[in-house]
mmCIF file of N, CA and C in Angstrom:
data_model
loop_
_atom_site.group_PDB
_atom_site.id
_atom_site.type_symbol
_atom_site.label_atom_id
_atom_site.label_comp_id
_atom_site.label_asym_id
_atom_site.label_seq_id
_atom_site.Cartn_x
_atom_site.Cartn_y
_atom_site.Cartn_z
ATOM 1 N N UNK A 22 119.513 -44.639 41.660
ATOM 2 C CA UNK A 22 118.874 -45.810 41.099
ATOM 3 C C UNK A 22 119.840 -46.530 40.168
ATOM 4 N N UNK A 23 120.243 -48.111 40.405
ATOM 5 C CA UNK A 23 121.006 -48.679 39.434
ATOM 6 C C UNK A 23 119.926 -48.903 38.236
ATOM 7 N N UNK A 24 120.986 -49.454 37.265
ATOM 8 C CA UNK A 24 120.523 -49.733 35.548
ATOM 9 C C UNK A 24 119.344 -50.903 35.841
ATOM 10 N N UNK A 25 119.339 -51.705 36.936
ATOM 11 C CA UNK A 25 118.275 -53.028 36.545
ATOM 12 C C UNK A 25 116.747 -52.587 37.286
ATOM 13 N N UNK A 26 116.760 -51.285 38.091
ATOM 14 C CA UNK A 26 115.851 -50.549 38.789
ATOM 15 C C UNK A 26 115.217 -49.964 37.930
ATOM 16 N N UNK A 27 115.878 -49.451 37.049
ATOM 17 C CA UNK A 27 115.353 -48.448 35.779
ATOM 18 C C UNK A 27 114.865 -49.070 34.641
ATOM 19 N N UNK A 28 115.178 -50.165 34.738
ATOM 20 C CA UNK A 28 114.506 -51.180 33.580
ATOM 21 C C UNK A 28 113.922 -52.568 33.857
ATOM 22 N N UNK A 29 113.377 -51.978 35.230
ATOM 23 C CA UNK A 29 112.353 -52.976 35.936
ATOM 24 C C UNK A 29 112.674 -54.254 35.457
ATOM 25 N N UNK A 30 113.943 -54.334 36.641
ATOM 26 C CA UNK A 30 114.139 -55.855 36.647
ATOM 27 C C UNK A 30 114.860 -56.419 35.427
ATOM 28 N N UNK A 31 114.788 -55.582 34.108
ATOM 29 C CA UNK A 31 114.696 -56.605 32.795
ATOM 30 C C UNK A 31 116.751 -56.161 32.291
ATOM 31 N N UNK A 32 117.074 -56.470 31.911
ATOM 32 C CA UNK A 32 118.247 -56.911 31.101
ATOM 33 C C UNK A 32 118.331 -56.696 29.912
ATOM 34 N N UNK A 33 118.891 -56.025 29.282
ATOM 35 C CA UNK A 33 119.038 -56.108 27.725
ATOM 36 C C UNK A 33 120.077 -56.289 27.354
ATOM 37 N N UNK A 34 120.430 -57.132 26.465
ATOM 38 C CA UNK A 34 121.919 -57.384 25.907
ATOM 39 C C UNK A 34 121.723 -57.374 23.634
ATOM 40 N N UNK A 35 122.865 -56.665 23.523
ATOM 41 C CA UNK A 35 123.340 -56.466 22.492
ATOM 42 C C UNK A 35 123.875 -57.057 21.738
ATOM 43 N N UNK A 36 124.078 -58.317 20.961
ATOM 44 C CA UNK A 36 125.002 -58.936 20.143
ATOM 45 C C UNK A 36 125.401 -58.101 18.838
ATOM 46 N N UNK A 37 126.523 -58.349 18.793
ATOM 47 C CA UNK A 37 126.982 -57.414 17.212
ATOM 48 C C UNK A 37 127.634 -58.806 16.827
ATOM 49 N N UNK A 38 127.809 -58.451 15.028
ATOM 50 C CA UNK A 38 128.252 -59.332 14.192
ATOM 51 C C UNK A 38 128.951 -58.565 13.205
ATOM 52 N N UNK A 39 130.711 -59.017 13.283
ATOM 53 C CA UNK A 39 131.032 -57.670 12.729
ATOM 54 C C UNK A 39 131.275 -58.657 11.538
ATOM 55 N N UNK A 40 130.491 -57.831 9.928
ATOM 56 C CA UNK A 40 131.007 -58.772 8.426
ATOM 57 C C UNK A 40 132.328 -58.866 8.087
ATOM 58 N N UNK A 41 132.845 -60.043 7.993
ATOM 59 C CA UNK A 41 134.070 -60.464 7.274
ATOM 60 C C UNK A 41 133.978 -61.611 7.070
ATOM 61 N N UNK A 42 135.186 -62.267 6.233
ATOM 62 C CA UNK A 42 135.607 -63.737 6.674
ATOM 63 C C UNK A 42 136.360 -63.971 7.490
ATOM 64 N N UNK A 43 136.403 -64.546 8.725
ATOM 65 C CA UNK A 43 137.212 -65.468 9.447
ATOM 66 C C UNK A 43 136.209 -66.481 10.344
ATOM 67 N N UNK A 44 137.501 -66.526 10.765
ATOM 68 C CA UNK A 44 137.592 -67.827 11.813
ATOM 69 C C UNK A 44 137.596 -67.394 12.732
ATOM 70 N N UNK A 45 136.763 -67.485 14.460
ATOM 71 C CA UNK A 45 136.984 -66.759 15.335
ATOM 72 C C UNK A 45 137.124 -67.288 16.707
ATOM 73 N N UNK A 46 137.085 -69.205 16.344
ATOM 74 C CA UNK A 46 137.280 -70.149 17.399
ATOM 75 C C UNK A 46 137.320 -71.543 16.385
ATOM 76 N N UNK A 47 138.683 -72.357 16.858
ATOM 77 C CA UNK A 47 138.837 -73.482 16.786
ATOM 78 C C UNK A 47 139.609 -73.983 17.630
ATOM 79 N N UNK A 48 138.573 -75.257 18.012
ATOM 80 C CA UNK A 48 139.337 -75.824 19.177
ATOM 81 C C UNK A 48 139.069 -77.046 19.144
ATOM 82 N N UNK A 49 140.353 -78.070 19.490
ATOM 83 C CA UNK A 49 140.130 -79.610 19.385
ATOM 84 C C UNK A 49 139.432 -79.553 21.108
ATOM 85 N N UNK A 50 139.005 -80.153 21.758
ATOM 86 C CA UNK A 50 138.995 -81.305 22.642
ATOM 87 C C UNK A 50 139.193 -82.342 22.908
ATOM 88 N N UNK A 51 140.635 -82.804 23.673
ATOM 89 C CA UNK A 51 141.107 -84.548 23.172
ATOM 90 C C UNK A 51 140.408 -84.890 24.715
ATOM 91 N N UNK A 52 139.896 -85.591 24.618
ATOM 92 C CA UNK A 52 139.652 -87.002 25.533
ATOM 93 C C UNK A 52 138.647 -86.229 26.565
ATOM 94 N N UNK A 53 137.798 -85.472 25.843
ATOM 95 C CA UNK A 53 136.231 -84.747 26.750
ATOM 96 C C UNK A 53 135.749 -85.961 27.526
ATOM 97 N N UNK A 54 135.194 -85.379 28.525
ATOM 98 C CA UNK A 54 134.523 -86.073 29.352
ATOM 99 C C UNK A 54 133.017 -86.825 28.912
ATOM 100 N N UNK A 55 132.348 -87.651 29.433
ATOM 101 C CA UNK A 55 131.603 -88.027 28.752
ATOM 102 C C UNK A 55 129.650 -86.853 28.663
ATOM 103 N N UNK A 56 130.046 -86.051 30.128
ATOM 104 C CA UNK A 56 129.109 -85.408 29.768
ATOM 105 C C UNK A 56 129.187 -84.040 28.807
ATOM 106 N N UNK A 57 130.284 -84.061 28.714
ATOM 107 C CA UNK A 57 130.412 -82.861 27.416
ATOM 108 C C UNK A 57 129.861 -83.210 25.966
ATOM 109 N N UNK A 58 129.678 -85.011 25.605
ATOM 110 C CA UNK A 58 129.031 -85.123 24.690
ATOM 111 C C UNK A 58 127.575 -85.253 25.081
ATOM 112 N N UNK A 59 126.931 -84.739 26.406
ATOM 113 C CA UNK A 59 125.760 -84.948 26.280
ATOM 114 C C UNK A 59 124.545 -84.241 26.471
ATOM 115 N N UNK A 60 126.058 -82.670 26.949
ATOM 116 C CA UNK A 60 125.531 -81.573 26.710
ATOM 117 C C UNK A 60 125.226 -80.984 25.765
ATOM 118 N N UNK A 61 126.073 -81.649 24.324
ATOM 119 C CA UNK A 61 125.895 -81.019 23.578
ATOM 120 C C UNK A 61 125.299 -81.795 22.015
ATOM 121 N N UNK A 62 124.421 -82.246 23.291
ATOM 122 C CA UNK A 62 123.704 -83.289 22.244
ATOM 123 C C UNK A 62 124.038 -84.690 21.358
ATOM 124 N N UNK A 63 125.313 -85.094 21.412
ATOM 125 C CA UNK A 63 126.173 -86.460 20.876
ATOM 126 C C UNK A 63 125.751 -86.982 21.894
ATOM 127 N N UNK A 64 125.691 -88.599 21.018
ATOM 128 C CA UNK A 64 125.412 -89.713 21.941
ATOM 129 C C UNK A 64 127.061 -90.249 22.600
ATOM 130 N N UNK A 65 127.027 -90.313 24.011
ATOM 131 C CA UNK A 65 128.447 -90.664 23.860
ATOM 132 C C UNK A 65 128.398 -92.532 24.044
ATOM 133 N N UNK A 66 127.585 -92.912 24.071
ATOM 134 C CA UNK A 66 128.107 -94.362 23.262
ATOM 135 C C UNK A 66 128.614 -94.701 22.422
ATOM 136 N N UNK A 67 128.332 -93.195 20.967
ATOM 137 C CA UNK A 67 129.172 -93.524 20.035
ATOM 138 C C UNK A 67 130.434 -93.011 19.940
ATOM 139 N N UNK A 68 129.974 -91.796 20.258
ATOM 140 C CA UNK A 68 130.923 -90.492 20.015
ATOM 141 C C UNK A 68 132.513 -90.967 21.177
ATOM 142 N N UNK A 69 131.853 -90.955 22.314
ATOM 143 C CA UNK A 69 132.800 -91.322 23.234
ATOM 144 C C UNK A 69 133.851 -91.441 22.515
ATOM 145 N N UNK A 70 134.235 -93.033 22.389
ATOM 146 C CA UNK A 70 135.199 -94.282 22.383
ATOM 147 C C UNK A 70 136.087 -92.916 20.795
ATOM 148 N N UNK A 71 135.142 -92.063 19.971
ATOM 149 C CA UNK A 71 136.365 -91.367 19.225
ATOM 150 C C UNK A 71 137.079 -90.701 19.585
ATOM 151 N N UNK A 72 137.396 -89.714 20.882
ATOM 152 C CA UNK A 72 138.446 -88.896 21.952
ATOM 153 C C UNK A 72 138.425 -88.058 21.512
ATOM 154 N N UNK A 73 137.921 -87.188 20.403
ATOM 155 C CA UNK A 73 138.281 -85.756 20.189
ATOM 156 C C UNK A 73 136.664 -84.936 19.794
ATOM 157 N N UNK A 74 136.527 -84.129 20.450
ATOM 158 C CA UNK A 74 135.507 -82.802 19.821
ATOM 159 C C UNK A 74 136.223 -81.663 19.073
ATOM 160 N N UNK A 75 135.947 -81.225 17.979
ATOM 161 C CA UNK A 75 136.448 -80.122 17.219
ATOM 162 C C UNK A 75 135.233 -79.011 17.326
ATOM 163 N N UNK A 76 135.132 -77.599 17.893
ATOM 164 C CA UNK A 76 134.668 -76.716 18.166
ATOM 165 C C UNK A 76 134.802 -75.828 17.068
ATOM 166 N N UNK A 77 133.750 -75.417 15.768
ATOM 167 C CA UNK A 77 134.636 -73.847 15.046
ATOM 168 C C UNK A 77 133.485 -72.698 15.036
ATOM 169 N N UNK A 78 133.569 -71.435 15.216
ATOM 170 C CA UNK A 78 132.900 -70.590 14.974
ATOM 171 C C UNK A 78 133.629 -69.670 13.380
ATOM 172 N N UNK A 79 132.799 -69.189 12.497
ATOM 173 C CA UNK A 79 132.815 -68.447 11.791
ATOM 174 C C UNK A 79 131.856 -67.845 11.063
ATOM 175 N N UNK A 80 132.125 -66.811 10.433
ATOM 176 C CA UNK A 80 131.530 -65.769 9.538
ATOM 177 C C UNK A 80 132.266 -65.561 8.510
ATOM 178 N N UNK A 81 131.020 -65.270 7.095
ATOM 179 C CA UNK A 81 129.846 -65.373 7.462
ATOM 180 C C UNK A 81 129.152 -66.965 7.981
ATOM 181 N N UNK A 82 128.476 -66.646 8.612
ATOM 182 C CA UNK A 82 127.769 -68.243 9.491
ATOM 183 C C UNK A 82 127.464 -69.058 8.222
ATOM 184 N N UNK A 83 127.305 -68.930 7.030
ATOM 185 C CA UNK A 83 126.638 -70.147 5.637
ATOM 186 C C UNK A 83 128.202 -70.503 5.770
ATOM 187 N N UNK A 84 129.171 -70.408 5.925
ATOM 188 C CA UNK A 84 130.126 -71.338 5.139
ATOM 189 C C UNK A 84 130.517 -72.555 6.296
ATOM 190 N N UNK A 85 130.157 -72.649 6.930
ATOM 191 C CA UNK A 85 130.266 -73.617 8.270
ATOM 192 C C UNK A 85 129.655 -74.844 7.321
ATOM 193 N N UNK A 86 128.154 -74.455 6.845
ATOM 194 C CA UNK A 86 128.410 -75.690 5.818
ATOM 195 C C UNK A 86 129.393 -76.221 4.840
ATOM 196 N N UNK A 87 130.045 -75.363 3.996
ATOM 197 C CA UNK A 87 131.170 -75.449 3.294
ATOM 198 C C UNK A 87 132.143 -76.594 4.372
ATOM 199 N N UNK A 88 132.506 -76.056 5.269
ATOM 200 C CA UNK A 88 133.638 -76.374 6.184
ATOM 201 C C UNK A 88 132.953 -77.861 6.553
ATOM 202 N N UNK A 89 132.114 -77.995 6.890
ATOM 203 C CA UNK A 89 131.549 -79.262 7.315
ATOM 204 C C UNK A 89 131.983 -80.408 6.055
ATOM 205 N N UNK A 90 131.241 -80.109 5.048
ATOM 206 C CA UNK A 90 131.688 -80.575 3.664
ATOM 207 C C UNK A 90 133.183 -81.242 3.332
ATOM 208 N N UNK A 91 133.970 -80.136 4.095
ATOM 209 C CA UNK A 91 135.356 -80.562 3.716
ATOM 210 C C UNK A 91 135.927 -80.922 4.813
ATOM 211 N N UNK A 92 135.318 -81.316 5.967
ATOM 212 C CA UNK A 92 135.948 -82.334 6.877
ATOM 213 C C UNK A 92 135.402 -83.834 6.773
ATOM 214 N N UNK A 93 134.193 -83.942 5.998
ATOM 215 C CA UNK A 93 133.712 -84.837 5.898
ATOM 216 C C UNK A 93 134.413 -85.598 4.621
ATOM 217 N N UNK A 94 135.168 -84.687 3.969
ATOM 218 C CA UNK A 94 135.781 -85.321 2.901
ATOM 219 C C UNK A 94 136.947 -85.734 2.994
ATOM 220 N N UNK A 95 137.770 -85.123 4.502
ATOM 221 C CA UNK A 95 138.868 -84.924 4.347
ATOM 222 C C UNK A 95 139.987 -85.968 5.619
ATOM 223 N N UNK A 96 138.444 -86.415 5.678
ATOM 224 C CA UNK A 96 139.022 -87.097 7.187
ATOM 225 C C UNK A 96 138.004 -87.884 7.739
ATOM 226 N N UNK A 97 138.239 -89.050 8.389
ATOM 227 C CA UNK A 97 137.008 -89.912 9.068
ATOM 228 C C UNK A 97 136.719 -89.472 10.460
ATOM 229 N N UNK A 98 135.545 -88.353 10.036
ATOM 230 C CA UNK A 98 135.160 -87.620 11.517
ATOM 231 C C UNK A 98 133.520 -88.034 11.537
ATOM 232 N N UNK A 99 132.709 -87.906 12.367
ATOM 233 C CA UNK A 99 131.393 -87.728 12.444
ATOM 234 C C UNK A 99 130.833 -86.221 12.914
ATOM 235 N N UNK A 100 130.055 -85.828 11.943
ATOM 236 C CA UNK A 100 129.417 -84.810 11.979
ATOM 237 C C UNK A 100 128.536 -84.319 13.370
ATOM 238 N N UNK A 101 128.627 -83.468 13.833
ATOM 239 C CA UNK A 101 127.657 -83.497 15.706
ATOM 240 C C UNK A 101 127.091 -81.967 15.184
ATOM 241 N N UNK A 102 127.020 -81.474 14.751
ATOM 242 C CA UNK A 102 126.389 -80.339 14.517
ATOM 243 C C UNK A 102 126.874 -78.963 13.684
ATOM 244 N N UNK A 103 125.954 -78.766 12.640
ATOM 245 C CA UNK A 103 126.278 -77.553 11.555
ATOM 246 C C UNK A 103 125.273 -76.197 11.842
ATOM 247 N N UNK A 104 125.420 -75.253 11.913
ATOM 248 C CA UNK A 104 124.488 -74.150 12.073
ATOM 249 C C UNK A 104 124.700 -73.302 10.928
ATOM 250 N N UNK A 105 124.437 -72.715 10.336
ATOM 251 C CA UNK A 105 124.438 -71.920 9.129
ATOM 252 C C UNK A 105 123.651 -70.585 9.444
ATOM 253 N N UNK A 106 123.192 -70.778 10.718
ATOM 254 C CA UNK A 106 122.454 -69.261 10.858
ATOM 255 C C UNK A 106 123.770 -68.273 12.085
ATOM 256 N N UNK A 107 124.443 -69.642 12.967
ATOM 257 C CA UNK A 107 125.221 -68.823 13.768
ATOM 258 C C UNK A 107 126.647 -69.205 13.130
ATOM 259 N N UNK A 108 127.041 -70.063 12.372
ATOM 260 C CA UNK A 108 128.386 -70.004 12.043
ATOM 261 C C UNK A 108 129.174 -71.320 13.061
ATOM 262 N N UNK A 109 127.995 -72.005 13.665
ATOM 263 C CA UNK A 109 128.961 -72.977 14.493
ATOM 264 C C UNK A 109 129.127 -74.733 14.052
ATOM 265 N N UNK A 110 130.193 -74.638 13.790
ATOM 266 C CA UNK A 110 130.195 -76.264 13.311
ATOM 267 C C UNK A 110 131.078 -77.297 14.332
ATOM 268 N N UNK A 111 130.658 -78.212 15.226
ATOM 269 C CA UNK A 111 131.492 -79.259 15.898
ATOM 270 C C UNK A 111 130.914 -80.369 15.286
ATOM 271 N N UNK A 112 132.159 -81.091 15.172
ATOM 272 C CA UNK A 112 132.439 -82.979 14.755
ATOM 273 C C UNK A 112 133.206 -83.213 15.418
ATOM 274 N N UNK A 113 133.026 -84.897 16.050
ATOM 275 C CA UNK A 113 134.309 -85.907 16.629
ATOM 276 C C UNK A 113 134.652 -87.049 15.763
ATOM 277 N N UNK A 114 135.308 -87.744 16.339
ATOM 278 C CA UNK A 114 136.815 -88.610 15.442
ATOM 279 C C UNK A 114 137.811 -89.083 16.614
ATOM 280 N N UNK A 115 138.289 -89.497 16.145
ATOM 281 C CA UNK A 115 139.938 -89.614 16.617
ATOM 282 C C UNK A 115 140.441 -88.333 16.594
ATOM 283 N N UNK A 116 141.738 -88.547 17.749
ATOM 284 C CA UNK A 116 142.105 -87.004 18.003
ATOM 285 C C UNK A 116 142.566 -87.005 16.214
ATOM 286 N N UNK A 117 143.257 -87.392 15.817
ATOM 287 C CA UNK A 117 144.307 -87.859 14.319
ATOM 288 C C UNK A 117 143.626 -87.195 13.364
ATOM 289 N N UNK A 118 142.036 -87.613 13.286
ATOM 290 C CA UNK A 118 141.366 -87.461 12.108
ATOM 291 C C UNK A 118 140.648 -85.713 12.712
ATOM 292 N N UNK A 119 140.376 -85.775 13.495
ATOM 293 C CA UNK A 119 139.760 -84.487 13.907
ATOM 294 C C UNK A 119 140.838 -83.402 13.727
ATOM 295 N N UNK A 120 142.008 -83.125 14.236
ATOM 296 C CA UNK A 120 143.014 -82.443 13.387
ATOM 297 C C UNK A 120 143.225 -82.336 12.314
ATOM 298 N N UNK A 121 142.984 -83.473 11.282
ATOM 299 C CA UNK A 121 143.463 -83.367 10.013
ATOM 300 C C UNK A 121 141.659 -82.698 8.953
ATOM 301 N N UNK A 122 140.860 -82.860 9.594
ATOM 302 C CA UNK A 122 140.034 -82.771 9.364
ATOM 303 C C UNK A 122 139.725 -80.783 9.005
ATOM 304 N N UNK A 123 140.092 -80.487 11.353
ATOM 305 C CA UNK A 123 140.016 -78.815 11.345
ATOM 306 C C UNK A 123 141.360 -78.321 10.263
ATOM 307 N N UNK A 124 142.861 -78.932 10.071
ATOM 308 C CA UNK A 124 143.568 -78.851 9.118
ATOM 309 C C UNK A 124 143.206 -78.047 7.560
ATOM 310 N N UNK A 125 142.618 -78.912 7.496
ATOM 311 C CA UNK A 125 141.740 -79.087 5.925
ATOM 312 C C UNK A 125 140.780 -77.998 5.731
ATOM 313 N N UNK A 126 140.342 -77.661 6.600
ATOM 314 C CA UNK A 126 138.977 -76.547 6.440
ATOM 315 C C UNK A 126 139.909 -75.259 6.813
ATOM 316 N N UNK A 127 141.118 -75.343 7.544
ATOM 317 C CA UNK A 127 141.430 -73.904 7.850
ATOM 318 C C UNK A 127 142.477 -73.260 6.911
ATOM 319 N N UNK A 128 143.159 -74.372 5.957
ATOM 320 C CA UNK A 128 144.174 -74.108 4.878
ATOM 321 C C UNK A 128 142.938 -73.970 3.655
ATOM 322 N N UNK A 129 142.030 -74.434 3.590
ATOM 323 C CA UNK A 129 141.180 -74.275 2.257
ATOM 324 C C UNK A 129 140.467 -72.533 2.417
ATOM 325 N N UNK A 130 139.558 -72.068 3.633
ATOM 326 C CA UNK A 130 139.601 -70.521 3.887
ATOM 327 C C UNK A 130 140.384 -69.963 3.862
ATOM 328 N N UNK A 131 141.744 -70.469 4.186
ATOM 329 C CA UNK A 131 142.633 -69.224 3.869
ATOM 330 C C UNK A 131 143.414 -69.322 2.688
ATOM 331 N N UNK A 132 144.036 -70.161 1.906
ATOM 332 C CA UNK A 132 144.350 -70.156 0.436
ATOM 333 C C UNK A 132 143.410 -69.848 -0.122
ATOM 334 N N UNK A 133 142.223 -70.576 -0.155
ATOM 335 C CA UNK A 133 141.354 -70.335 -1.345
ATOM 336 C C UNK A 133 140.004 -69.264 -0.931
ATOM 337 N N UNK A 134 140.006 -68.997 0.110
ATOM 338 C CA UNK A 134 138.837 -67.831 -0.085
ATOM 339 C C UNK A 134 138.981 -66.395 0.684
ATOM 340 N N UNK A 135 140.314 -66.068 1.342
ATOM 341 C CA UNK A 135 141.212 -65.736 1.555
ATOM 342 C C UNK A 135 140.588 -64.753 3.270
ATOM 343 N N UNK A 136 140.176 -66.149 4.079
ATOM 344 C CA UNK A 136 139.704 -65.655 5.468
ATOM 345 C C UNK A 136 140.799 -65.535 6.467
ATOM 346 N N UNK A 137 140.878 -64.466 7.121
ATOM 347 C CA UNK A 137 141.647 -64.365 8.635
ATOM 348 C C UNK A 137 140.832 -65.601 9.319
ATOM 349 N N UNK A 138 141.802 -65.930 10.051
ATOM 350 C CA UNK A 138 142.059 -67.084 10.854
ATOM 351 C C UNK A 138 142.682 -66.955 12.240
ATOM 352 N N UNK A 139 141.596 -67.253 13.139
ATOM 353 C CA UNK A 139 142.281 -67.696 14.617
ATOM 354 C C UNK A 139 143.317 -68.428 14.798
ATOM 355 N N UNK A 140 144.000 -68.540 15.973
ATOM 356 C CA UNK A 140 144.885 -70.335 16.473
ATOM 357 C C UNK A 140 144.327 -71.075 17.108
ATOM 358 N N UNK A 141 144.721 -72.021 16.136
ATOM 359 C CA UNK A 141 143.705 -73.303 16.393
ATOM 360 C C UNK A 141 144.565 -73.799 17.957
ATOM 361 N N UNK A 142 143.343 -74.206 19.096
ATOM 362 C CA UNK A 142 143.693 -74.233 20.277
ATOM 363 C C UNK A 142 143.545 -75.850 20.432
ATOM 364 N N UNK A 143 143.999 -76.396 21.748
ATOM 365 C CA UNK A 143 143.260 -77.694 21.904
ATOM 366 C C UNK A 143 143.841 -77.709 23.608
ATOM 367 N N UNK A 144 142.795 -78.662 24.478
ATOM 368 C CA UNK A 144 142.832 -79.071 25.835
ATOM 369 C C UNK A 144 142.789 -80.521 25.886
#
């Protein structure tokens, strides 16, 4: 008898969350397609015409607000979504400002609150 026989049909999956600070995904997107902003909820009438999505995951998941905070300060991006329960924050911009933006949030965790950090990727 396989595992999905024995558990009639059903599936169980496990998420773990291991505590620290980091960073465990950042990623620009230059020049996304237009249904990638509409999967993920941006209007791309607006969003479009800015060419870049910035993708970040971290823990613990509350400082994504922090990070949001300081791209919004740090750079002319628009905000597309903050989560504070999973740690996921994406904004678009210009590719220019969306770099300088993920920039800003990934030198401020790691000088000042002293988080491991991914490499920042981009497509």
């Amino acid at each position: 008898m396989d595992f999905l026989n024995q558990t009639e049909g059903k599936m169980r999956i496990v998420q773990e969350l291991v505590p620290g600070k980091q960073v465990t995904l950042a990623h620009i997107i230059a020049s996304p397609d237009p249904i990638i902003y509409k999967k993920l909820g941006l209007d791309p009438q607006l969003d479009y015409k800015r060419a870049a999505i910035c993708v970040l995951s971290m823990s613990p998941a509350e400082i994504s607000v922090i990070a949001g905070d300081i791209a919004l300060k740090s750079a002319s991006i628009d905000m597309g979504f903050i989560d504070r329960f999973s740690g996921t924050l994406i904004f678009t911009g210009k590719v220019s400002e969306v770099e300088a933006a993920l920039e800003a949030i990934m030198t401020y965790l790691r000088e000042k609150l002293g988080f491991t950090l991914c490499e920042i990727t981009r497509t």
